[in-house]
Coordinates of C-alpha atoms in Angstrom, one line a residue:
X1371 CA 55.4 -57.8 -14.4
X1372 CA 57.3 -58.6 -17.5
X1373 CA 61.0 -58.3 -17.5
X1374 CA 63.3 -57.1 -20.3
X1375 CA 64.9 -59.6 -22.7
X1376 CA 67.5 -59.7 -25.8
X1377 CA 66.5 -61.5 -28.8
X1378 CA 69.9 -63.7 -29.7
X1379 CA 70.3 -64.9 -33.3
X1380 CA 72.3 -67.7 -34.0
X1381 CA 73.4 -68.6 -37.7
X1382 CA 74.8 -71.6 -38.0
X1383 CA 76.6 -74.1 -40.6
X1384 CA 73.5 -76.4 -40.9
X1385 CA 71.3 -74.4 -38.6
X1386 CA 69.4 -71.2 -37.0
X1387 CA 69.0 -70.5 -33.2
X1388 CA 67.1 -68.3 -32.0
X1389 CA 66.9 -67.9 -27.8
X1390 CA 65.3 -65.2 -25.8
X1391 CA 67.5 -64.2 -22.8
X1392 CA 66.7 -62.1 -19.8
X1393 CA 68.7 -60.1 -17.8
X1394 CA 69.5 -62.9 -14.9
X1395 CA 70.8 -64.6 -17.9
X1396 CA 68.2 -67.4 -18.0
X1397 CA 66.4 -68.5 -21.3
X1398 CA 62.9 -67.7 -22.1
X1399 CA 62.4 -69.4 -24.8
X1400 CA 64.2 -71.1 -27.7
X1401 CA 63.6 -72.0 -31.3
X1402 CA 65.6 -73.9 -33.9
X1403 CA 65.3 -73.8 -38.0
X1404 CA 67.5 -76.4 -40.4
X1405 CA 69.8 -75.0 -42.7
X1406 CA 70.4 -77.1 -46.3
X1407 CA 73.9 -77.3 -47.4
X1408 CA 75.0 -78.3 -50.7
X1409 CA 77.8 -79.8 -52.2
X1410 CA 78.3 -79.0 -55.8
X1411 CA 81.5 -80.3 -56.4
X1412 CA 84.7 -82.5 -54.3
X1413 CA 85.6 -79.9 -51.4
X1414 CA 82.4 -77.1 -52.5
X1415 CA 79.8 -76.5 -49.6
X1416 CA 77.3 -73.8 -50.4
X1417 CA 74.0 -72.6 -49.1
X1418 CA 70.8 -70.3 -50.7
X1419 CA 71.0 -66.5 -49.5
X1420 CA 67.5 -66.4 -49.4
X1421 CA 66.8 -70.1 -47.5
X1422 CA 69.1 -69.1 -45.1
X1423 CA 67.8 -65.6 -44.7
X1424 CA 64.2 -67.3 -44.1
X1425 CA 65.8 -69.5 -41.2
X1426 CA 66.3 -66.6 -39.3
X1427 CA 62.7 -65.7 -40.0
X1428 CA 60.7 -68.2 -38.8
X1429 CA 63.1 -69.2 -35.5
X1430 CA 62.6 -65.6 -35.1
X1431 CA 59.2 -65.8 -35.3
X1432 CA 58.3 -68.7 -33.0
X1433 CA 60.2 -67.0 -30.3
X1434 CA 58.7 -63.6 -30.7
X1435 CA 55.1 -65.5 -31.2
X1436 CA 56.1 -67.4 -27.5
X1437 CA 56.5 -64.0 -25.5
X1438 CA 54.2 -62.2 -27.2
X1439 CA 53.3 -59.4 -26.7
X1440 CA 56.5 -58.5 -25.1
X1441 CA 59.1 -57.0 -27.4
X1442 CA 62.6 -57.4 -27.0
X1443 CA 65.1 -55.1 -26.0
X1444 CA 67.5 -55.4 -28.0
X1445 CA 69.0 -58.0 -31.0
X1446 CA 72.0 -59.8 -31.3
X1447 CA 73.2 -61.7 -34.1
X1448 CA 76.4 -64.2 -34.0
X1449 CA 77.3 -66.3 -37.3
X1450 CA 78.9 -68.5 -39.2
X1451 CA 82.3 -66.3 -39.1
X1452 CA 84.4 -66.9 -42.5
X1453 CA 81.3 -67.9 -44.7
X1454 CA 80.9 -65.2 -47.5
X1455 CA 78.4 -63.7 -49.6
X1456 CA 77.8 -61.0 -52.5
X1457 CA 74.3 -58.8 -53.1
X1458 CA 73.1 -56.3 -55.0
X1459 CA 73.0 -53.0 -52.7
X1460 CA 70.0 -51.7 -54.9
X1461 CA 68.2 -55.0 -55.1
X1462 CA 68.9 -56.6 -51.9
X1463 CA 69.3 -59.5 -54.0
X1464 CA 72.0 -62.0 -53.4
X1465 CA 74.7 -63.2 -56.2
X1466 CA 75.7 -66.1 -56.2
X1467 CA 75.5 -68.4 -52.9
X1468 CA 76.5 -68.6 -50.0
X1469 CA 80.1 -69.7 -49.6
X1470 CA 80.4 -72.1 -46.6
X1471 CA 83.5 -71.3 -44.4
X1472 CA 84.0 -75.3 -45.2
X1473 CA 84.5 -74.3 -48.9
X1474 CA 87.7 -75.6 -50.3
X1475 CA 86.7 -73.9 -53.9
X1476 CA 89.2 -71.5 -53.6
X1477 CA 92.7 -73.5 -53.1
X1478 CA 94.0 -72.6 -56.4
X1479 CA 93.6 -69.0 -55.7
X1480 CA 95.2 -69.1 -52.5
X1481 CA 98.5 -70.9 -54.3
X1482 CA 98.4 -67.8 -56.4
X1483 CA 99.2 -65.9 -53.5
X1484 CA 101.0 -67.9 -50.9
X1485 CA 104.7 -66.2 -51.6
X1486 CA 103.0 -63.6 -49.6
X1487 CA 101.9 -65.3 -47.1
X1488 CA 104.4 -63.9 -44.6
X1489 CA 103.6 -60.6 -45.2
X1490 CA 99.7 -61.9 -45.1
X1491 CA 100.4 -63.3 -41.8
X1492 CA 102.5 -60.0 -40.4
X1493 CA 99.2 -57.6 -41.3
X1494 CA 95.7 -60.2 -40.9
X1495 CA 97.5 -62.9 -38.4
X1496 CA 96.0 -65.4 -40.8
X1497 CA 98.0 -68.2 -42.9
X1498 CA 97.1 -68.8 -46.1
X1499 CA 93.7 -71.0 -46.3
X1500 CA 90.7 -71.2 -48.4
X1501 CA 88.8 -71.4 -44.9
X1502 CA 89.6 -67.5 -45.0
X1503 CA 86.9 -64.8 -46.3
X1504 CA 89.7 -63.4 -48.9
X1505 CA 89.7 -65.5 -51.7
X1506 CA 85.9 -67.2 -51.1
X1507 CA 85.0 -63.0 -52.3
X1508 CA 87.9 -63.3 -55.0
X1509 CA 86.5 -66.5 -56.4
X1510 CA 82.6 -65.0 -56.2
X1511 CA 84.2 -61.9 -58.3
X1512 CA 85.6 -63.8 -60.9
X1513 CA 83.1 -66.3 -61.6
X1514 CA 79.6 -64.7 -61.0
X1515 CA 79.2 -62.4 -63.5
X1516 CA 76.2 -60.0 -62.2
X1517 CA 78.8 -59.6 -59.2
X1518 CA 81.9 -57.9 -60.8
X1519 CA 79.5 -55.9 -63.2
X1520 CA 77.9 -54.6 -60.0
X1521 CA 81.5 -54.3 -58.5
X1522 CA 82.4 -51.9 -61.3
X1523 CA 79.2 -49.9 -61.4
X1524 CA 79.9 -49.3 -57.7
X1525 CA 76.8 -51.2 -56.1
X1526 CA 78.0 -54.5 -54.9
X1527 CA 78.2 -55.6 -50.9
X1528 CA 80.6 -58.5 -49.9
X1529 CA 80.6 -59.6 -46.6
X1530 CA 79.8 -62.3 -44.0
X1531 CA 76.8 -63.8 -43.0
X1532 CA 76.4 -60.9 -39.9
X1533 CA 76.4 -58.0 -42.4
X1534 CA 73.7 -60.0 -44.6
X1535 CA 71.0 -60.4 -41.9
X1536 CA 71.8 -57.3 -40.5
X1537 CA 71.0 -55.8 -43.9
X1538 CA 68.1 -57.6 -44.3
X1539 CA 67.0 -56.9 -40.9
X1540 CA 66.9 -53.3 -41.4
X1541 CA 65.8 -52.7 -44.9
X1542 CA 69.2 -52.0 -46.5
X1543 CA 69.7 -49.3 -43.9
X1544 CA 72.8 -51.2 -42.7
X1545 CA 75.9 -52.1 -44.2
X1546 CA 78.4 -53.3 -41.1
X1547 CA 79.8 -55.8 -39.1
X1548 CA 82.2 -55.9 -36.0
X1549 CA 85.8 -56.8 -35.6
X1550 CA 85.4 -60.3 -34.6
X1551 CA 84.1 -60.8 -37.6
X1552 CA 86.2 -58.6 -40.1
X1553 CA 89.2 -60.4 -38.5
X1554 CA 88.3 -63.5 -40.0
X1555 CA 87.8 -62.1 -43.6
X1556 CA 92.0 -61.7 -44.2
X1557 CA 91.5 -58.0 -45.7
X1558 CA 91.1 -56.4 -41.7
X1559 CA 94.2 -55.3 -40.1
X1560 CA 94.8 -56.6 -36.5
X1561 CA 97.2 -53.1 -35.9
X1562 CA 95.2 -51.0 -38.0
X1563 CA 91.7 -52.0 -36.4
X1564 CA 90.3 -51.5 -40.2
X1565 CA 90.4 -53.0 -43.3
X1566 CA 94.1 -52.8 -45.3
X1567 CA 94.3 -51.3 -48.1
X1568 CA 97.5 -54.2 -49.4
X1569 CA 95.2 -57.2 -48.6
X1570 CA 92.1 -55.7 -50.6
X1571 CA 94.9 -54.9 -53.6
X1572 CA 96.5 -58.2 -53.3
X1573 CA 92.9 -60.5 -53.5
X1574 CA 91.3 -58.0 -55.8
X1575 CA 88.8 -56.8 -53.3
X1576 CA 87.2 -53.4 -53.9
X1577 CA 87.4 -51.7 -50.4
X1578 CA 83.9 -49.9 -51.9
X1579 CA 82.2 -53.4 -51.4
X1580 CA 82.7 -54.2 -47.8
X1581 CA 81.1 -53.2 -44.7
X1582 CA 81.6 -50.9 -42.3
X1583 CA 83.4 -52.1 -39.3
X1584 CA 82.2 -51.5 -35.5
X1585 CA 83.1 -52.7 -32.5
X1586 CA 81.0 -56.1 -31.3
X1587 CA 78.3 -54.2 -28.6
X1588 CA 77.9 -50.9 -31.0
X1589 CA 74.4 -49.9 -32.3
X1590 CA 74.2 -51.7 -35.5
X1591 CA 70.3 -50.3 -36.8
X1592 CA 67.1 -50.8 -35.7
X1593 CA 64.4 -53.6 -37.8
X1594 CA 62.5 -52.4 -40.2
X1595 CA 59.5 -53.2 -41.0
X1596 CA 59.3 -55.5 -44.0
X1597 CA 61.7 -57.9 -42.2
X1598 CA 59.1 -59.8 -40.9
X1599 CA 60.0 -58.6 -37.6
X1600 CA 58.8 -55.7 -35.2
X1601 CA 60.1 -52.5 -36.3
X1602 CA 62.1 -50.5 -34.2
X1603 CA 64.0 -52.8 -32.4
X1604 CA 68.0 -52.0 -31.8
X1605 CA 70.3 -54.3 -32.8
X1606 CA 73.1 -54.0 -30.2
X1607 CA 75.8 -56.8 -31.6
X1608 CA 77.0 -58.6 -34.5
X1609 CA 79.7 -61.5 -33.1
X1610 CA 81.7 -64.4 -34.4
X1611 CA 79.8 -67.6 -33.3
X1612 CA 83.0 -69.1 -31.9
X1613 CA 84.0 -65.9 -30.2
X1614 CA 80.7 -65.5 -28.9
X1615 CA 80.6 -69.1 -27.5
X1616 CA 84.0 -68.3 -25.3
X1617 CA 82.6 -64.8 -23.9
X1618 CA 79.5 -66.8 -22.9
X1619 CA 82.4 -69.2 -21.0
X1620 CA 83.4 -66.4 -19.1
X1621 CA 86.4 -66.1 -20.8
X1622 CA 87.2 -62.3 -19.9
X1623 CA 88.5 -64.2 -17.1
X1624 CA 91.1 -65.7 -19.6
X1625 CA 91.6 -69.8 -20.3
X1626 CA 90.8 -71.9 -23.4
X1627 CA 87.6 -73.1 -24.8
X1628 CA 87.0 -75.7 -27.5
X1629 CA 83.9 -75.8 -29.8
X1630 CA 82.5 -79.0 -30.6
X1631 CA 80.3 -78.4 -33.7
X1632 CA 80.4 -78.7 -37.5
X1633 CA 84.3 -78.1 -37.6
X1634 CA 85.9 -77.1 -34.1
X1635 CA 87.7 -73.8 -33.1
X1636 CA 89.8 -73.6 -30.5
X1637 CA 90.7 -69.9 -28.5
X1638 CA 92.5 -68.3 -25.7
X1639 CA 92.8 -64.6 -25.1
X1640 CA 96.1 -63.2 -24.9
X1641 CA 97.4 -60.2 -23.2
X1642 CA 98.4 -58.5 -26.6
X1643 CA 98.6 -59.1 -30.3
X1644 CA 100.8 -62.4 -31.0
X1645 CA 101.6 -63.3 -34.1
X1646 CA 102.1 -67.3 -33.9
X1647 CA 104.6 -69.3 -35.4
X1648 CA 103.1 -72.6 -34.7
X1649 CA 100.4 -72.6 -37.4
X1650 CA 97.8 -70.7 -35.1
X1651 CA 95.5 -67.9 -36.5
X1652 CA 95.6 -64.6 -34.3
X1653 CA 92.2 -62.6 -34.4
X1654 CA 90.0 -60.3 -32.5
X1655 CA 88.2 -62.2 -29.6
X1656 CA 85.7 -59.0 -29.4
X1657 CA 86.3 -55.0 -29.5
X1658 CA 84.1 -53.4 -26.9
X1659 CA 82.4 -49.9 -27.8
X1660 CA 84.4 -47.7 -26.0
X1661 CA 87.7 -49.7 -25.1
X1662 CA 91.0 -48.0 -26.5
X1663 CA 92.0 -51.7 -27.8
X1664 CA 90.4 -54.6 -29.4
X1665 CA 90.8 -58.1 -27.4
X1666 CA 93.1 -60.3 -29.1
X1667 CA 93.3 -64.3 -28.9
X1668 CA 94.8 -66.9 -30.1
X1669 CA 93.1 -69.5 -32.6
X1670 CA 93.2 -73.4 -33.8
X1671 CA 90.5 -74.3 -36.4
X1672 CA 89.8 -77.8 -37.4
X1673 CA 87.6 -78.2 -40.3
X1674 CA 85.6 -81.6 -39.7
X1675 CA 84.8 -82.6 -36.6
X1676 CA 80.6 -83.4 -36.1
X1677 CA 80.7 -83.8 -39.6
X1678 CA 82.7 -86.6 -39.2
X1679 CA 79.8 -88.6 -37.7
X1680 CA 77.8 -87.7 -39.5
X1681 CA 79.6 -89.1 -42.6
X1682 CA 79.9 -92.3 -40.6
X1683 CA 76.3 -92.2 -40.4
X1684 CA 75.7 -91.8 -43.9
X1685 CA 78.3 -94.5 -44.7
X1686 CA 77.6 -97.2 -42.2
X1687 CA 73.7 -96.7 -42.2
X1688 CA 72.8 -94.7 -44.7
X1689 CA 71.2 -91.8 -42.6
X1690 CA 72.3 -89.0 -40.7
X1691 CA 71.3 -91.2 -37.7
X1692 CA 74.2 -89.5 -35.4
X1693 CA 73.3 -91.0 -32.3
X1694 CA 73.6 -94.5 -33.5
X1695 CA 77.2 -93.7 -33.9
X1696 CA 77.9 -92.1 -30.7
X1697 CA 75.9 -95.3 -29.2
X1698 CA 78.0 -97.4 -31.1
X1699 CA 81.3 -96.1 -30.2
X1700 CA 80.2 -95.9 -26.6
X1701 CA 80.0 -99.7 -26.8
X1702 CA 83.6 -100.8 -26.6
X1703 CA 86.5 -99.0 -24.3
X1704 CA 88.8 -97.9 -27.1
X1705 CA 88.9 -98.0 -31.0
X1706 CA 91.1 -101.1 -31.1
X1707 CA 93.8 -99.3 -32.6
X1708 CA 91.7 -98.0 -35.3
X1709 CA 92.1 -94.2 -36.5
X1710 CA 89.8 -92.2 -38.6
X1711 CA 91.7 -88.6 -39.8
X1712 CA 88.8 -86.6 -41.2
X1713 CA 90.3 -84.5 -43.3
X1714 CA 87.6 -84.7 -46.1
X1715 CA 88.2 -80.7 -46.6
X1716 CA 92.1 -80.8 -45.7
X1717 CA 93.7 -80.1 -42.7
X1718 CA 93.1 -77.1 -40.4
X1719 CA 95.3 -75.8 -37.4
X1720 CA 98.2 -76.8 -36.9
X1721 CA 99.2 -78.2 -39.7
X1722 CA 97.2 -76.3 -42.9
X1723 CA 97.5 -79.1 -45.6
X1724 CA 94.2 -77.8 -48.3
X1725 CA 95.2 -80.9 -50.0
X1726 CA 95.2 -83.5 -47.3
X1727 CA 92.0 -86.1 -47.8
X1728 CA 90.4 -88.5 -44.8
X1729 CA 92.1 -91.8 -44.2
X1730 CA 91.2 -94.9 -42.0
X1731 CA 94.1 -96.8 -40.9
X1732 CA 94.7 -99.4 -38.3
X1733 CA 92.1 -102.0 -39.9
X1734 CA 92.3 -105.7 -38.8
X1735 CA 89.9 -108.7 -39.8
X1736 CA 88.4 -108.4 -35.8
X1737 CA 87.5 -104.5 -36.1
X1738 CA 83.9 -103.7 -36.2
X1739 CA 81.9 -101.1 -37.0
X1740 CA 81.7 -100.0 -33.3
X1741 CA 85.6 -99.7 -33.4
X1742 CA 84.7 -97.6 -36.8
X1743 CA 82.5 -95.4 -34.6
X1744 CA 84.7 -94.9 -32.0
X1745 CA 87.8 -93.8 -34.0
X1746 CA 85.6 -91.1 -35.3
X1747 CA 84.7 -90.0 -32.1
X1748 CA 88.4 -90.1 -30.9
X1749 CA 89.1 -88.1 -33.8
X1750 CA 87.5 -84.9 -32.7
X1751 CA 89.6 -85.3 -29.2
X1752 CA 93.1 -86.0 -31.2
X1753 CA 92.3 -82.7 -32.9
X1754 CA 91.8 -80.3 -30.4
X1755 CA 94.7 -82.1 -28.5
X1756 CA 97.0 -81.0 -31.1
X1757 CA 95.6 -77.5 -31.4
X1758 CA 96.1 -76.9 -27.6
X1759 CA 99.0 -78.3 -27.7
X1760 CA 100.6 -75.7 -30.4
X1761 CA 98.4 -72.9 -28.1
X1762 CA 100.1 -74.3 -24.8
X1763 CA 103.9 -73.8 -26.9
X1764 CA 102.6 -70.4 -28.3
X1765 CA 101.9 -69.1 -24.9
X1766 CA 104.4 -71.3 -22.8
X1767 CA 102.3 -72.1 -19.9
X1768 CA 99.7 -74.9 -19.9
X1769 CA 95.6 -74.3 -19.2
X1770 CA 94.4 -76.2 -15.6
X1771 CA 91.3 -76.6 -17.5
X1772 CA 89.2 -76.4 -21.0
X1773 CA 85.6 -74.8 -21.1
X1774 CA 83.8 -77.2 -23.8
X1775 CA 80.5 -76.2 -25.6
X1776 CA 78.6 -77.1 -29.1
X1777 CA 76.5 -80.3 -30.2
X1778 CA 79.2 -82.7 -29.9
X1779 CA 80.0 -81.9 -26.2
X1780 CA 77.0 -83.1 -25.0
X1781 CA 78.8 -86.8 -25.7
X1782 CA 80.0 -87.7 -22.2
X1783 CA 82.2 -90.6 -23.9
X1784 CA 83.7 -87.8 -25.6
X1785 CA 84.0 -85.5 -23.2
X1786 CA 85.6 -88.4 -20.6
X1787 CA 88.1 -89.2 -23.6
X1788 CA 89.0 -85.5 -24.5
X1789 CA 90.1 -84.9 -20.5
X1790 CA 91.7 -88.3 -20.3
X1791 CA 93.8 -87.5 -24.2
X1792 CA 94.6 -83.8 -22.5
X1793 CA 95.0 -84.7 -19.1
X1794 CA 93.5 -81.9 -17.5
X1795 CA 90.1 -81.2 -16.4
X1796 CA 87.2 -81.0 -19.0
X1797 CA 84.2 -78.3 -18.1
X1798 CA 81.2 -78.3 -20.1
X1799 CA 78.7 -75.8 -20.3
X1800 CA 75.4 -77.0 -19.3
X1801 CA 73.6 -74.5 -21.7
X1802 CA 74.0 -76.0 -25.3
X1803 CA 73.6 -72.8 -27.1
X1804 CA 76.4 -70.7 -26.0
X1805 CA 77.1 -69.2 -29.1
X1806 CA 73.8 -67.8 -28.9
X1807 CA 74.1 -66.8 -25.2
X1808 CA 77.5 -65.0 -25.4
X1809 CA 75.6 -62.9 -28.1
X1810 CA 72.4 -62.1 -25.9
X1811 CA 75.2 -61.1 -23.5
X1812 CA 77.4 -58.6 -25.7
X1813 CA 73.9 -57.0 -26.6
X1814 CA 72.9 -56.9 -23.9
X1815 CA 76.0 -54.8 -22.5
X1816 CA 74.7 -52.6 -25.1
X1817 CA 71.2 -52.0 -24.5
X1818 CA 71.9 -51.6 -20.9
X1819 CA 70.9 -55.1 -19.5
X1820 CA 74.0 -55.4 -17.5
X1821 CA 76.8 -52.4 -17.2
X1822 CA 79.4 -53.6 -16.9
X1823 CA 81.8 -57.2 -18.1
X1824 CA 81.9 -57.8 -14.8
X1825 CA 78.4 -57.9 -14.5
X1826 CA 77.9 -60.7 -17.7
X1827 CA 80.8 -62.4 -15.5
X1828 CA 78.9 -62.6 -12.7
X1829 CA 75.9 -64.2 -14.0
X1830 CA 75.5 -67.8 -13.5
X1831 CA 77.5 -70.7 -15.0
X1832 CA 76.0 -74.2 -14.7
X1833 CA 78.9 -76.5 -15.9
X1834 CA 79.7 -80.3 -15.7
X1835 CA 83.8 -81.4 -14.6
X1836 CA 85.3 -84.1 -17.0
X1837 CA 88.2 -85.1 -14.9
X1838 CA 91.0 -87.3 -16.6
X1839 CA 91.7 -91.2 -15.3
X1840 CA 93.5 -92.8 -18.3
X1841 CA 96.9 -93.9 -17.2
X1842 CA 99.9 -92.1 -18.5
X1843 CA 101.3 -95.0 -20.8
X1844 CA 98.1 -95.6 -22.5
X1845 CA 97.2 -92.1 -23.4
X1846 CA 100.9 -91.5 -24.8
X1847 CA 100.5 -94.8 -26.6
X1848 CA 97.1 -94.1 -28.0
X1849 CA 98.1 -90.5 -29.5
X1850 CA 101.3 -91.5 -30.5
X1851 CA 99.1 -93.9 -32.9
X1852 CA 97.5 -90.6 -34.1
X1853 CA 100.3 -88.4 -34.9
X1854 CA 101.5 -91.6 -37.1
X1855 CA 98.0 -91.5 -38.9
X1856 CA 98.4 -88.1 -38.6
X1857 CA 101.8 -87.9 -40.9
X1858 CA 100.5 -90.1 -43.5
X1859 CA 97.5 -88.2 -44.2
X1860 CA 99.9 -84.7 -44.5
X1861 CA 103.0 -86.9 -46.8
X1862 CA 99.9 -87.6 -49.1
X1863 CA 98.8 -84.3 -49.4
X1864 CA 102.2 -82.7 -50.2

């Protein structure tokens, strides 16, 4: 007897995962598709509409092909959240790329606009940041032509990366996306629960161009039948990848989760709205269908943080041979008082520099490229240190533990050196795709797979413990070598 399952897209930065989940939560079957990114110019990273849209495809299609016949019961789709796009409502067809969430392009406009950032931050509970959806749609207005003649003819869609598969999913029968997702575009407004009508005036957005907003588990559409996949099928949720990954934790239950992928985000639910003053984004964590209030959190982005091996492996060897790096740096105990800041895109949370570049500091004639390595590893633990750090002030209480997840977790080195940096306890998800998971979850809830967020909660949650054992003096020795490395990097960017 076949049982039901949920169909879970995954759109990532350099990636598409596609998973099959059923309703005891376990994975069917799984399929992955590479994404090419480009980089134009210094600080641009771009991708095709169209390659990306054919990712989804064929992961989609190697998982369907797998349980075939068997249908699934519903879709879910989580993304690549800030990311930004324009199309051609008539056409379908995109124009202009796809601006990566990475994309620096947009700095200048965002100094147009920054002696209103308070007022930005009161209404979005953003800073201002090119990482933001707001001005990546700005700059696609002003320099692609076919988009502001379709702007003013009254046919253009802007949105992110959710509303652009679910239109293509279902024909051009659906224009939306949820509130995780709006929240992360600086023109939604965290009181209002809708887009504000200021923020579109003030980054010369036409509120006519964007998508409907729903809450995360709504019914979005159903396929149709020239997207290449069954027609018919409901598509229960559209979710931010990084939100999706911390509901997949468990995280109704409250805590803090860190993402370990491309860049890193960092978020904790809070009771209510807060609006931090410690250089922390506030944001919808999801909006149930049927709940009188969104779920708000907390959130710490850090822009490079896989990347950041993976430029070390195109430096030192000339590849994107990742795993030699992690080898390498796994070879010695510490990085010898080397320190890599990758800030090859600025600075993210806390400390938004847009102009801040990378540095390595700390060089002697015996350092190696091991002690290179390892520094870059140590990086990504130095950043989420100081993000939960400024989420720890924000909140004023300190987290017992940190749910990890994403590509870069699976590095035990890391892991050991992110608990011992934090001292606290480290848990790792088992499953790698959690992302995915949290998403096959939420639309799940709402195709009837589980009733209940006590129910997802319940499911199983296989996770390994990362428990610290540095001693006290060396780990306040070791970061007090980063917040030095740290300050340089931000007095050159000023």
């Amino acid at each position: 007897m076949t049982r039901p399952y949920v169909l879970a897209i995954d759109q990532g930065t350099t990636n598409t995962k596609v998973l099959a989940v059923d309703a005891d939560g376990r994975v069917l079957a799984k399929a992955s598709e590479p994404l090419p990114i480009a980089y134009p110019e210094p600080g641009w990273v771009q991708c095709e509409a169209q390659a990306l849209w054919n990712t989804v495809q064929l992961a989609c299609a190697k998982v369907l092909a797998e349980l075939h016949p068997q249908l699934p019961a519903a879709i879910g789709i989580s993304n690549q959240r800030e990311s930004t796009l324009a199309w051609d409502k008539r056409t379908g067809e995109a124009l202009g790329p796809v601006v990566v969430w990475q994309c620096r392009r947009s700095t200048a406009l965002c100094d147009r606009v920054r002696e209103h950032a308070s007022t930005i931050h009161k209404i979005t509970g953003l800073g201002v940041d090119p990482l933001f959806s707001s001005t990546k749609m700005q700059w696609l207005l002003q320099n692609i032509p076919q988009a502001a003649r379709a702007a003013s003819q009254g046919h253009l869609a802007l949105g992110t990366v959710d509303a652009w598969l679910l239109w293509n999913l279902t024909g051009g029968a659906a224009f939306a996306t949820d509130a995780s997702n709006a929240s992360r575009t600086q023109l939604y407004g965290l009181q209002s629960g809708s887009w504000d009508a200021a923020m579109c005036e003030l980054f010369d957005v036409p509120m006519h161009a964007l998508p409907e907003i729903k809450a995360t588990n709504a019914l979005f559409g159903h396929t149709a039948s020239g997207s290449g996949l069954p027609a018919g099928v409901p598509i229960f949720a559209l979710f931010a990848d990084s939100h999706a990954a911390f509901f997949a934790h468990g995280a109704t239950q409250g805590g803090v989760k860190a993402t370990y992928g491309t860049g890193s985000s960092l978020l904790a639910t809070t009771p209510q709205l807060v609006l931090s003053q410690r250089g922390l984004s506030s944001t919808v964590a999801w909006r149930l269908q049927g709940d009188a209030a969104a779920t708000f959190a907390l959130e710490g982005n850090v822009a490079v943080a896989g990347a950041a091996l993976q430029w070390l492996a195109q430096v030192l060897f000339g590849n994107d041979d990742v795993a030699r790096v992690a080898a390498l740096a796994a070879s010695v105990p510490d990085a010898a008082g080397v320190y890599l800041v990758p800030a090859f895109v600025g600075l993210g949370a806390p400390h938004w520099e847009p102009n801040a570049r990378g540095l390595l500091t700390g060089l002697t004639r015996g350092t190696t490229a091991a002690h290179i390595c390892r520094a870059g590893l140590e990086s990504l633990a130095y950043q989420v240190k100081d993000v939960i750090t400024a989420l720890e002030a924000e909140q004023g209480a300190a987290y017992a533990s940190v749910f990890a997840d994403g590509g870069a977790s699976g590095n035990d080195s890391l892991m050991q050196f992110q608990a011992d940096t934090l001292d606290r306890q480290v848990l790792r998800a088992s499953q790698p795709d959690l992302s995915a998971l949290g998403t096959a979850y939420m639309a799940g809830l709402g195709a009837g797979l589980w009733n209940s967020v006590k129910d997802v909660a319940a499911l199983p949650k296989d996770r390994h413990s990362f428990v610290p054992r540095m001693p006290a003096h060396v780990r306040e020795t070791a970061y007090e070598g980063w917040k030095r490395a740290i300050a340089q990097v931000l007095e050159r960017g000023h």
